[in-house]
Short mmCIF file of C-alpha atoms and ligand atoms in Angstrom, two decimals:
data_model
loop_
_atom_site.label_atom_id
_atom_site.label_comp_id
_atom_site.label_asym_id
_atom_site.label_seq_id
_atom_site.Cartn_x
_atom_site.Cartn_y
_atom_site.Cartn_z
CA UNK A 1 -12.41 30.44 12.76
CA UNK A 2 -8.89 30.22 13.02
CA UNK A 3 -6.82 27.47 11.83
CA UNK A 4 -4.49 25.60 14.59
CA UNK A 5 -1.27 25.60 12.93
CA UNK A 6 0.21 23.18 15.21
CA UNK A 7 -2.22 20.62 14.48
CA UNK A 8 -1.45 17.06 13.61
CA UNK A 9 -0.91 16.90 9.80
CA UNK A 10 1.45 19.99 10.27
CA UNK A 11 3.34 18.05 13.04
CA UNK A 12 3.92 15.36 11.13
CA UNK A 13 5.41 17.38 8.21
CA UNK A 14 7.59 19.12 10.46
CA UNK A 15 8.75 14.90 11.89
CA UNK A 16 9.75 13.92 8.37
CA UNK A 17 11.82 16.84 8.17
CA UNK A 18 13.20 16.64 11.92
CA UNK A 19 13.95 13.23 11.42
CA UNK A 20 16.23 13.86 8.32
CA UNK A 21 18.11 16.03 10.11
CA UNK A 22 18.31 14.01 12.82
CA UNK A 23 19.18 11.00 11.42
CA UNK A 24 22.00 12.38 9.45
CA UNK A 25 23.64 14.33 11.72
CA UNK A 26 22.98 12.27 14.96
CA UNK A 27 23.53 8.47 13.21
CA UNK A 28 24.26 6.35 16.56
CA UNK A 29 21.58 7.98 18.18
CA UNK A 30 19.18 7.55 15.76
CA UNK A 31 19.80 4.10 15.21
CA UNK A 32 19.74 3.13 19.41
CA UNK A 33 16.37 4.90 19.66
CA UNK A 34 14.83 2.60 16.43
CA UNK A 35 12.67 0.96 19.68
CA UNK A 36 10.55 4.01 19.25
CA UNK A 37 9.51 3.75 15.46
CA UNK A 38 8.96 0.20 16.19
CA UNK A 39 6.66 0.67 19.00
CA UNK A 40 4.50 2.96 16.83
CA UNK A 41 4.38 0.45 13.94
CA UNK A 42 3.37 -2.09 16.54
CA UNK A 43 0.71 -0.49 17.93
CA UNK A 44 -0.59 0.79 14.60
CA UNK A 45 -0.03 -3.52 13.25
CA UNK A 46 -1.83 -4.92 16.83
CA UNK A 47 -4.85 -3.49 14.92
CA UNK A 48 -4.99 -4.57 11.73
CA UNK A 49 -6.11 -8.62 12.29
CA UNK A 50 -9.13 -7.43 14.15
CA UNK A 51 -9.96 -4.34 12.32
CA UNK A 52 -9.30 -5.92 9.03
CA UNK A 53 -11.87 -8.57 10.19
CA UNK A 54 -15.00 -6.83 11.36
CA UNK A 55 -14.65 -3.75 8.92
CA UNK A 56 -15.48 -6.64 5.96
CA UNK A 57 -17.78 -8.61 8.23
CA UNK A 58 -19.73 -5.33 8.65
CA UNK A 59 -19.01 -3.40 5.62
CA UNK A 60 -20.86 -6.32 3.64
CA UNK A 61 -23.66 -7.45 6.09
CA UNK A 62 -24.46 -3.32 6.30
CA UNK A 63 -25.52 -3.56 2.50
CA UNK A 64 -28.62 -3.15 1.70
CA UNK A 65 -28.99 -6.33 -0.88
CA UNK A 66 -26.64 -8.73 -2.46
CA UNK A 67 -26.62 -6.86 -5.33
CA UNK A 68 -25.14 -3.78 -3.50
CA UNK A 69 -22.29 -6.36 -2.45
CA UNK A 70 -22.09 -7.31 -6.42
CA UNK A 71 -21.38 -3.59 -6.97
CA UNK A 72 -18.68 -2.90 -4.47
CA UNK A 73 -17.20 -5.47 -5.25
CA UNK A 74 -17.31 -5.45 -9.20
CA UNK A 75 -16.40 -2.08 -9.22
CA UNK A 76 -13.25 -2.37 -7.09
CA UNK A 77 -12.16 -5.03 -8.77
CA UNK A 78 -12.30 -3.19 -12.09
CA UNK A 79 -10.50 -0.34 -10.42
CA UNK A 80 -8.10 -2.29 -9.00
CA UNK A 81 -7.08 -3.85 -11.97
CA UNK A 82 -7.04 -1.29 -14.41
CA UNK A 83 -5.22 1.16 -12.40
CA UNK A 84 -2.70 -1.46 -11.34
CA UNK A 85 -2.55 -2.05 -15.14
CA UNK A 86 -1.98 1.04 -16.78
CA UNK A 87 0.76 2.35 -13.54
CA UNK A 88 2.79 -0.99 -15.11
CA UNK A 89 2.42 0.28 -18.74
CA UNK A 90 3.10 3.52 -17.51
CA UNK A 91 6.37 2.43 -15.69
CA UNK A 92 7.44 0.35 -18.82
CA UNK A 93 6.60 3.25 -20.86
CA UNK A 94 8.97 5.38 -18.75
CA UNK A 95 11.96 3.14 -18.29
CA UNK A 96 11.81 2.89 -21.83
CA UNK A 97 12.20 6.19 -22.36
CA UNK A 98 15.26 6.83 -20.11
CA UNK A 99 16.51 3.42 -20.00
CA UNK A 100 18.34 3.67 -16.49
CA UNK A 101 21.61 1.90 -16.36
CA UNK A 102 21.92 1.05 -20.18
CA UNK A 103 25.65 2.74 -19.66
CA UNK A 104 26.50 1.45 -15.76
CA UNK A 105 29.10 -1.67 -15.59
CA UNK A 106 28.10 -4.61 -14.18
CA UNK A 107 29.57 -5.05 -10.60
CA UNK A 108 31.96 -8.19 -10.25
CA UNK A 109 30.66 -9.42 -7.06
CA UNK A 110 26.85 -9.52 -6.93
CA UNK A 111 25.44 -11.98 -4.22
CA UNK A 112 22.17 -11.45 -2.34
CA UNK A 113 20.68 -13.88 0.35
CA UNK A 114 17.13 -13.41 -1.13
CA UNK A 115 15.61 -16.69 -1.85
CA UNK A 116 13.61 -16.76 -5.59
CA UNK A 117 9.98 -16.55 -4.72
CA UNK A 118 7.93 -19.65 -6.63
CA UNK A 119 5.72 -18.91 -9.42
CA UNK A 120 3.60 -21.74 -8.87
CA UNK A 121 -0.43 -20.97 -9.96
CA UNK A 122 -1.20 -23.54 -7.72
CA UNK A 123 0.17 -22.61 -4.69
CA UNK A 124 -1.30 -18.51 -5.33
CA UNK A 125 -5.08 -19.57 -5.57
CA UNK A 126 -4.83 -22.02 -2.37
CA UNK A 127 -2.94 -18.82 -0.44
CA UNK A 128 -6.07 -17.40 -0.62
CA UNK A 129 -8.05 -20.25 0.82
CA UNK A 130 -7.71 -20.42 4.82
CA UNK A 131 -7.45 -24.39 6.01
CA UNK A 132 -7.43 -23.14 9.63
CA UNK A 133 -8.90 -19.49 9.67
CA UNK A 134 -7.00 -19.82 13.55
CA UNK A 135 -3.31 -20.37 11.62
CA UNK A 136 -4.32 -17.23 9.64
CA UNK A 137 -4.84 -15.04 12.32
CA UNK A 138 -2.18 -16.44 14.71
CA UNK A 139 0.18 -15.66 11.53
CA UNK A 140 -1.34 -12.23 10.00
CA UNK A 141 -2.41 -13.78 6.59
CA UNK A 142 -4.39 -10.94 5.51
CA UNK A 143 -5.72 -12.42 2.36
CA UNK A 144 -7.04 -15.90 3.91
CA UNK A 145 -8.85 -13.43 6.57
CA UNK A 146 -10.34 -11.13 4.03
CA UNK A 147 -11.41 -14.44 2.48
CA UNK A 148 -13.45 -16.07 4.90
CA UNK A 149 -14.73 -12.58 6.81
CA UNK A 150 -16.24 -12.40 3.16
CA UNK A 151 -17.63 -15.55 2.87
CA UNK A 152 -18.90 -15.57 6.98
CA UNK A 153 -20.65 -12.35 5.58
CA UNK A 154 -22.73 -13.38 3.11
CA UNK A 155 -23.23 -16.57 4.70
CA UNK A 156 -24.70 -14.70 7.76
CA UNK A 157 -26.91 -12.74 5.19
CA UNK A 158 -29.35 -15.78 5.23
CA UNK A 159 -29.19 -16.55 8.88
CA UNK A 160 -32.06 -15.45 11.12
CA UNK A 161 -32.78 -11.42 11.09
CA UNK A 162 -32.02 -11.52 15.37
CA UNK A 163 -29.18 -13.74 15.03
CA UNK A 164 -27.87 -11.28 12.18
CA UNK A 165 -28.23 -8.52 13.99
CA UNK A 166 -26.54 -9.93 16.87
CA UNK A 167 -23.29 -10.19 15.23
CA UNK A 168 -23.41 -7.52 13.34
CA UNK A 169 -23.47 -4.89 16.43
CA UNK A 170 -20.66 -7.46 18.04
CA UNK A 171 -18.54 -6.75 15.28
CA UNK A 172 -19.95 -3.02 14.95
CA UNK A 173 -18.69 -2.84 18.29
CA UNK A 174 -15.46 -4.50 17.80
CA UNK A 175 -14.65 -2.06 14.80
CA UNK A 176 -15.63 0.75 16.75
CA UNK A 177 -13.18 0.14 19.86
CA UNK A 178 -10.51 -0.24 17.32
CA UNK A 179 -11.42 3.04 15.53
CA UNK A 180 -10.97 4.84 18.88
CA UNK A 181 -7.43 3.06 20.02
CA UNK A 182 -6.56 3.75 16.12
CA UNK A 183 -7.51 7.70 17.08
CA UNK A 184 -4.99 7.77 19.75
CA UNK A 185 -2.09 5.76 18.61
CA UNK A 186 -2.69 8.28 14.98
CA UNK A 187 -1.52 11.26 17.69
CA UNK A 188 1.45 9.67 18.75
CA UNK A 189 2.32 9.77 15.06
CA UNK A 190 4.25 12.81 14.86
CA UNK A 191 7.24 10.83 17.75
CA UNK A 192 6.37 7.66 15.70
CA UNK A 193 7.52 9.34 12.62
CA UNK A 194 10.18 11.12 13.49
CA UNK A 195 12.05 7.91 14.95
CA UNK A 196 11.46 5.99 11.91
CA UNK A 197 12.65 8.77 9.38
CA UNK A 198 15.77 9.11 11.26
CA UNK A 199 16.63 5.65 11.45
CA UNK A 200 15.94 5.02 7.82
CA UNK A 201 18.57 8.09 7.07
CA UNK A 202 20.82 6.69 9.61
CA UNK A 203 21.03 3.47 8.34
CA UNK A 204 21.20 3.75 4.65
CA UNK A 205 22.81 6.89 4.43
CA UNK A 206 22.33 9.21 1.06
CA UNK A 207 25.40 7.90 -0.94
CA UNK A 208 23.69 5.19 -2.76
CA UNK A 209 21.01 7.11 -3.82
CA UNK A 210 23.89 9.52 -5.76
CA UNK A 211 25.22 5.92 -7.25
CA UNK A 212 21.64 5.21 -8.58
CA UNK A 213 20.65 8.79 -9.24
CA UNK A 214 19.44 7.41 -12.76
CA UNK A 215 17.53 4.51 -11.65
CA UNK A 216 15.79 6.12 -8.58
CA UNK A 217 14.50 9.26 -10.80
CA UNK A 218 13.14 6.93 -12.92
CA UNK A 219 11.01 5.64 -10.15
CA UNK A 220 10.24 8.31 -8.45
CA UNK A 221 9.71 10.45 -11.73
CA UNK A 222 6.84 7.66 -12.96
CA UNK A 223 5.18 7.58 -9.40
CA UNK A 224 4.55 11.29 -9.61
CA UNK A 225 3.22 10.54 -12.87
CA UNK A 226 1.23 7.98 -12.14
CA UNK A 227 -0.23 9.58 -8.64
CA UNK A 228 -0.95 12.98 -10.50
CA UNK A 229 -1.79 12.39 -13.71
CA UNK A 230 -3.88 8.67 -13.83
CA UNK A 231 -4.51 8.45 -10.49
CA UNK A 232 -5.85 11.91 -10.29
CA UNK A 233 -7.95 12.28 -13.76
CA UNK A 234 -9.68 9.30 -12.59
CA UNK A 235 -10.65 10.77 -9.16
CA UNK A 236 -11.45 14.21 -11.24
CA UNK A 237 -13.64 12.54 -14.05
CA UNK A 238 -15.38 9.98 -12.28
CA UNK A 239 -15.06 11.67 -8.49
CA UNK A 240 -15.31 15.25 -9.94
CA UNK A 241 -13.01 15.81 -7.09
CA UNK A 242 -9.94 18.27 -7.68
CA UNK A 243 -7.35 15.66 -6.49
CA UNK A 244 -5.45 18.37 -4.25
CA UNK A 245 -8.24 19.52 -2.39
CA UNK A 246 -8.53 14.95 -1.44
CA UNK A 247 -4.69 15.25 -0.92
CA UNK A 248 -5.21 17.49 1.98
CA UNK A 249 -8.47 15.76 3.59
CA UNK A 250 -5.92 12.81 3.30
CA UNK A 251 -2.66 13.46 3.63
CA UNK A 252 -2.32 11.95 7.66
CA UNK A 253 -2.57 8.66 6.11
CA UNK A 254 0.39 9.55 3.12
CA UNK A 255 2.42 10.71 5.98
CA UNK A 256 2.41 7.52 7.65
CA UNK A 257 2.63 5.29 4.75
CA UNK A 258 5.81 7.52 3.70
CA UNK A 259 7.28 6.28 6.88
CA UNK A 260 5.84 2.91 7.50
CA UNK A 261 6.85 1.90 4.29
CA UNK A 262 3.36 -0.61 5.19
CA UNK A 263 0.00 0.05 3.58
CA UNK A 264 -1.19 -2.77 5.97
CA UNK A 265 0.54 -0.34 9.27
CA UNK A 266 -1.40 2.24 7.31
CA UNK A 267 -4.64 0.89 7.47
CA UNK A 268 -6.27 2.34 10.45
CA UNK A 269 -5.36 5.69 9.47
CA UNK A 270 -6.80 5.07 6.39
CA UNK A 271 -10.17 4.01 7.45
CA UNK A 272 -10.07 7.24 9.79
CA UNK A 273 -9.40 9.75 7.24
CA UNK A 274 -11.48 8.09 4.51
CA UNK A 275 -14.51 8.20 7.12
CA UNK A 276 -14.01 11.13 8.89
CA UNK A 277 -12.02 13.64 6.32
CA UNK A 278 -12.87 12.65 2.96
CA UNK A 279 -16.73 11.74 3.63
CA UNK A 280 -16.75 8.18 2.47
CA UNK A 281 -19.22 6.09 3.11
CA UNK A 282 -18.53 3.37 5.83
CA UNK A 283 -19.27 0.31 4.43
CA UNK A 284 -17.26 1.43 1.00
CA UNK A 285 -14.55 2.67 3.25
CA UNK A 286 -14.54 -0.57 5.47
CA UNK A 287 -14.18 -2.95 1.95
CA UNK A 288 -12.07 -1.14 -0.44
CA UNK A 289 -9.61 -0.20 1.84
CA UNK A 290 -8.47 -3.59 3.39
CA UNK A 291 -9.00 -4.99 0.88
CA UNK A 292 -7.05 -2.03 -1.40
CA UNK A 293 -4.02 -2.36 1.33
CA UNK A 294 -3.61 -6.16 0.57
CA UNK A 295 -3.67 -6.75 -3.39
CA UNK A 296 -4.19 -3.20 -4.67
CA UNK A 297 -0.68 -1.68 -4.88
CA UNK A 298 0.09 0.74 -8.14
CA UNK A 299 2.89 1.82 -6.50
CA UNK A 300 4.63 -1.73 -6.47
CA UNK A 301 3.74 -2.90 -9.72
CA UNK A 302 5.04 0.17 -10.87
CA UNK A 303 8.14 -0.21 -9.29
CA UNK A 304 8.66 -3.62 -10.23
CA UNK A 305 8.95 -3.23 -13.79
CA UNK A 306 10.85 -0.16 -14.22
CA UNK A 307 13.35 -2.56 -11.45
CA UNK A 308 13.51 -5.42 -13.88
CA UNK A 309 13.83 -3.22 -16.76
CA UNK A 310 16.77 -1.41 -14.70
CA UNK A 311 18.38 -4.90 -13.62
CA UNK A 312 18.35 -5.88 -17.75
CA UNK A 313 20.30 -2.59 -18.98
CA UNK A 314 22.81 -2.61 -16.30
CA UNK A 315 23.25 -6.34 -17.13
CA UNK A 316 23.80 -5.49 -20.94
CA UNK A 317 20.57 -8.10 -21.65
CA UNK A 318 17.61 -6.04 -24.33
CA UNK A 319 14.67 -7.79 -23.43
CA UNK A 320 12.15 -8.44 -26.35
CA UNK A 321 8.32 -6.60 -26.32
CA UNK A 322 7.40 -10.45 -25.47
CA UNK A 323 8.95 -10.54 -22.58
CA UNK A 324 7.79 -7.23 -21.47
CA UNK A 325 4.42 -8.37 -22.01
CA UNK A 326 5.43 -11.10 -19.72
CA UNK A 327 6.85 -8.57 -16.90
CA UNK A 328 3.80 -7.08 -17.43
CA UNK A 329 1.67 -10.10 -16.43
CA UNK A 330 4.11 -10.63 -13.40
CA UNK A 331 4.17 -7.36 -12.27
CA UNK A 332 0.86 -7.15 -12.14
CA UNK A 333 0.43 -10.20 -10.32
CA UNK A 334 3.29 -10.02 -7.95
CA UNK A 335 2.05 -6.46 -6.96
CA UNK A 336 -1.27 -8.36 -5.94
CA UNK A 337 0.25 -11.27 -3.92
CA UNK A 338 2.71 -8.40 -2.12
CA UNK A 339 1.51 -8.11 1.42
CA UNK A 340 1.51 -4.91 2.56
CA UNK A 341 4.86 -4.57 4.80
CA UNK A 342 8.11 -3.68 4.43
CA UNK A 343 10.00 -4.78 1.24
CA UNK A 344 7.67 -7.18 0.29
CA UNK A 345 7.92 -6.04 -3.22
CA UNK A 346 11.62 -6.65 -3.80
CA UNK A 347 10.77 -10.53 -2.36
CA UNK A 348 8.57 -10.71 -5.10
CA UNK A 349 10.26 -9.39 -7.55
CA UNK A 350 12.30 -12.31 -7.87
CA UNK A 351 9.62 -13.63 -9.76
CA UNK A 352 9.68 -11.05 -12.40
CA UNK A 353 13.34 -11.91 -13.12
CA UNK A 354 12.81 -15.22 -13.38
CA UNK A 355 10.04 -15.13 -15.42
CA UNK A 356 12.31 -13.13 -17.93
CA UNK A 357 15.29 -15.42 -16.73
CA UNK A 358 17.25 -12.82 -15.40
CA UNK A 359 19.35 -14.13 -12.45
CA UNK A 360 17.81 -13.33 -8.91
CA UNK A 361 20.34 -12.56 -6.95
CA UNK A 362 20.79 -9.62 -9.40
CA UNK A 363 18.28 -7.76 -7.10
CA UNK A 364 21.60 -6.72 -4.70
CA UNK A 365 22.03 -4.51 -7.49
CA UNK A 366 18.75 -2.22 -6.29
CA UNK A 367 18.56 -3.22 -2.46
CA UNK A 368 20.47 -0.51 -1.35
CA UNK A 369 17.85 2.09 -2.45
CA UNK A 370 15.29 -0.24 -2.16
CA UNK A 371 13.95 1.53 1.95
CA UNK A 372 13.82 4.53 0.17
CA UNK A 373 12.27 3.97 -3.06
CA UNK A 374 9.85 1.23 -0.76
CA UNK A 375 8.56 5.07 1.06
CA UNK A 376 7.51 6.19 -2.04
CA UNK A 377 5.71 3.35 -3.69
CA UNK A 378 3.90 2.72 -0.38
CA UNK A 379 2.75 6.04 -0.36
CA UNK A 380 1.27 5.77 -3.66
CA UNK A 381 -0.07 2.25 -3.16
CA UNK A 382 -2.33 4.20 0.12
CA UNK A 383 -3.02 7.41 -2.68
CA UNK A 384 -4.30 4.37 -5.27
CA UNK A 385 -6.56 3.03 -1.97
CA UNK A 386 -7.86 6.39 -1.06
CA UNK A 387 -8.91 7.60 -4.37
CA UNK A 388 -10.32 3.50 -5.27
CA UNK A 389 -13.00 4.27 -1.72
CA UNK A 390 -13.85 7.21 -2.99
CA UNK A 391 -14.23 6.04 -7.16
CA UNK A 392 -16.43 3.59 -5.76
CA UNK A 393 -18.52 5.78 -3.09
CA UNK A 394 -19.25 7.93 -5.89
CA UNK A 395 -20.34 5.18 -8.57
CA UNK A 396 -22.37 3.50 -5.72
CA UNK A 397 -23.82 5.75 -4.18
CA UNK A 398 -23.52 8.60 -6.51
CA UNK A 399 -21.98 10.81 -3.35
CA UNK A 400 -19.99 13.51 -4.63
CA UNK A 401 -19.17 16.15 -1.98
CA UNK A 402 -16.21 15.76 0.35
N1 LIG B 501 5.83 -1.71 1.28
C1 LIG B 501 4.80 -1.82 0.29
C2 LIG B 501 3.44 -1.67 0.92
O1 LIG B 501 3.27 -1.95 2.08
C3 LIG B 501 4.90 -3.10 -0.47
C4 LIG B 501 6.19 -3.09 -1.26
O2 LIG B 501 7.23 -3.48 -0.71
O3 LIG B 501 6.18 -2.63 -2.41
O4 LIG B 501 2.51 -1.28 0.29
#
């Protein structure tokens, strides 16, 4: 059978490319017509809450035993962690290399209106902890959902088998409604992204990129690394997948992420191509992957230190192999609180460079790039997701075959 050329993957290539051109040659234009990217990101975010929601409520109650939920769980958290770990290392390892900006002057004016983000251990475990599971929803706190649609699980787990049942297909059906509006607002991706792209271009413009040519490489030179080479031996040796044969059963959902810049915006494509492309199982699918959008992002982490390590060279400060242990730890951590929007990993970054006691406001020295570079990392935050759901399919349920 013949292919369809025009088909929607192809359609959204041909966007991103559109867009460029449109948004650099057509700048007011492009920047009057932003409604239309933000419409799409709208309806793609008016699904997350309640998808997010019943995708863990069922993903978990669907297991077969508690001990199935143990090793879902376990084993995302051990990927999560280790390949949030070793991108970090990875960046350091890079930057380190190259050492972007070690022979860039210091600008005399640097001010930025970003407010230092608190590093407060106290205040990070009780974000987790919903008070009024209402306030959450009414105020998209992902984690605090995830949280107690875990707990309301299990708890249901020991409730009567025709109660159980009874909110299990309520939610079933919940998730399914919002797997077929996520189906149609995914076509209107192609006008969605095309708006977006152009607007981005329009707004930032290309010159700032030539003024950081050094620092953006960098990134983008230890993303590729870090998307081909960890990300995809790990999918190879434990998947036995051939990563570029899962970059084309997935690629819808890098497409949007690219220009989102929102793993959470991201989501419901996701789910969609996990399930229907890349033959992952449901209930894996439906917990690593909200989960994976909220606190797994390799991307960021990434990102983050190679950023620091960028602000410290420009500013003429050689920071010790202490306190890259210590951006290490941050990173790490700061990736995990990042929600998954729009710049949320410069916010946090101002807890790197405080934790290294670099001055915040220091980060104007990156925000100019930081859209673009943000398109990037949130692409490979989504690749670390995709390749995490289908890790854990295959050490689950020992599912090989895509
Ligand atoms: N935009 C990223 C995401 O949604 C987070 C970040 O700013 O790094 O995954």
């Amino acid at each position: 059978m013949k292919k369809k050329v025009l088909n929607l993957e192809n359609l959204t290539l041909l966007s991103i490319v559109l867009g460029i051109i449109f948004g650099y040659f057509f700048k007011d234009l492009a920047l009057n017509l932003k409604v239309i990217g933000d419409i799409y990101i709208s309806l793609l975010k008016m699904l997350i809450i309640p998808l997010v929601f019943a995708s863990i409520f069922i993903a978990i109650l669907g297991l077969k035993s508690s001990d199935d939920l143990k090793s879902i769980g376990l084993k995302s958290f051990i990927y999560y962690l280790s390949t949030t770990s070793l991108a970090v290392i990875l960046g350091l390892i890079v930057v380190n290399i190259f050492e972007p900006g070690s022979n860039m002057q210091l600008p005399q004016d640097i001010s930025s209106d970003i407010q230092p983000k608190d590093v407060n251990i106290n205040d990070f475990l009780l974000s987790f902890i919903p008070s009024n599971i209402f306030y959450a929803f009414a105020n998209g706190q992902i984690l605090p959902i995830i949280f107690f649609a875990i707990m309301f699980a299990i708890a249901t787990m020991y409730i009567q088998k025709d109660k159980k049942e009874t909110l299990y297909n309520f939610f079933d059906s919940i998730n399914d409604s919002m797997m077929v509006l996520a189906k149609w607002i995914i076509n209107l991706t192609p006008i969605g992204v095309f708006f977006l792209i152009a607007y981005t271009i329009a707004k930032n413009g290309i010159e700032p990129l030539i003024n950081l040519y050094s620092y953006v490489l960098t990134v983008l030179f230890a993303l590729f690394l870090h998307a081909v080479v960890t990300l995809g031996a790990i999918l190879y040796f434990i998947a036995k997948i051939d990563p570029i044969t899962y970059f084309t059963k997935i690629k819808e959902a890098l497409m949007v992420s690219f220009s989102t810049a929102s793993s959470s915006a991201t989501l419901p494509v996701s789910i969609e191509v996990a399930k229907t492309n890349a033959n992952v199982d449901k209930k894996v699918a439906g917990f690593v992957l909200p989960l994976g959008a909220t606190i797994n992002m390799d991307g960021t982490a990434l990102y983050e230190s190679i950023a620091v390590m960028f602000i410290a060279n420009i500013s003429g400060v050689e920071l010790t192999f202490a306190q890259q242990v210590t951006i290490f730890v941050t990173a790490t951590f700061a990736s995990i609180g990042a929600a998954g929007i729009p710049g949320a990993g410069l916010i946090m970054m101002t807890m790197i460079l405080e934790s290294v006691g670099l001055p915040v406001e220091y980060i104007a020295l990156i925000i100019a790039v930081d859209r673009f570079l943000d398109m990037f990392r949130t692409s490979i935050n989504v690749w670390g997701d995709l390749i995490g759901a289908k890790v854990v399919d295959t050490l689950v349920f020992r599912k090989t075959k895509i």
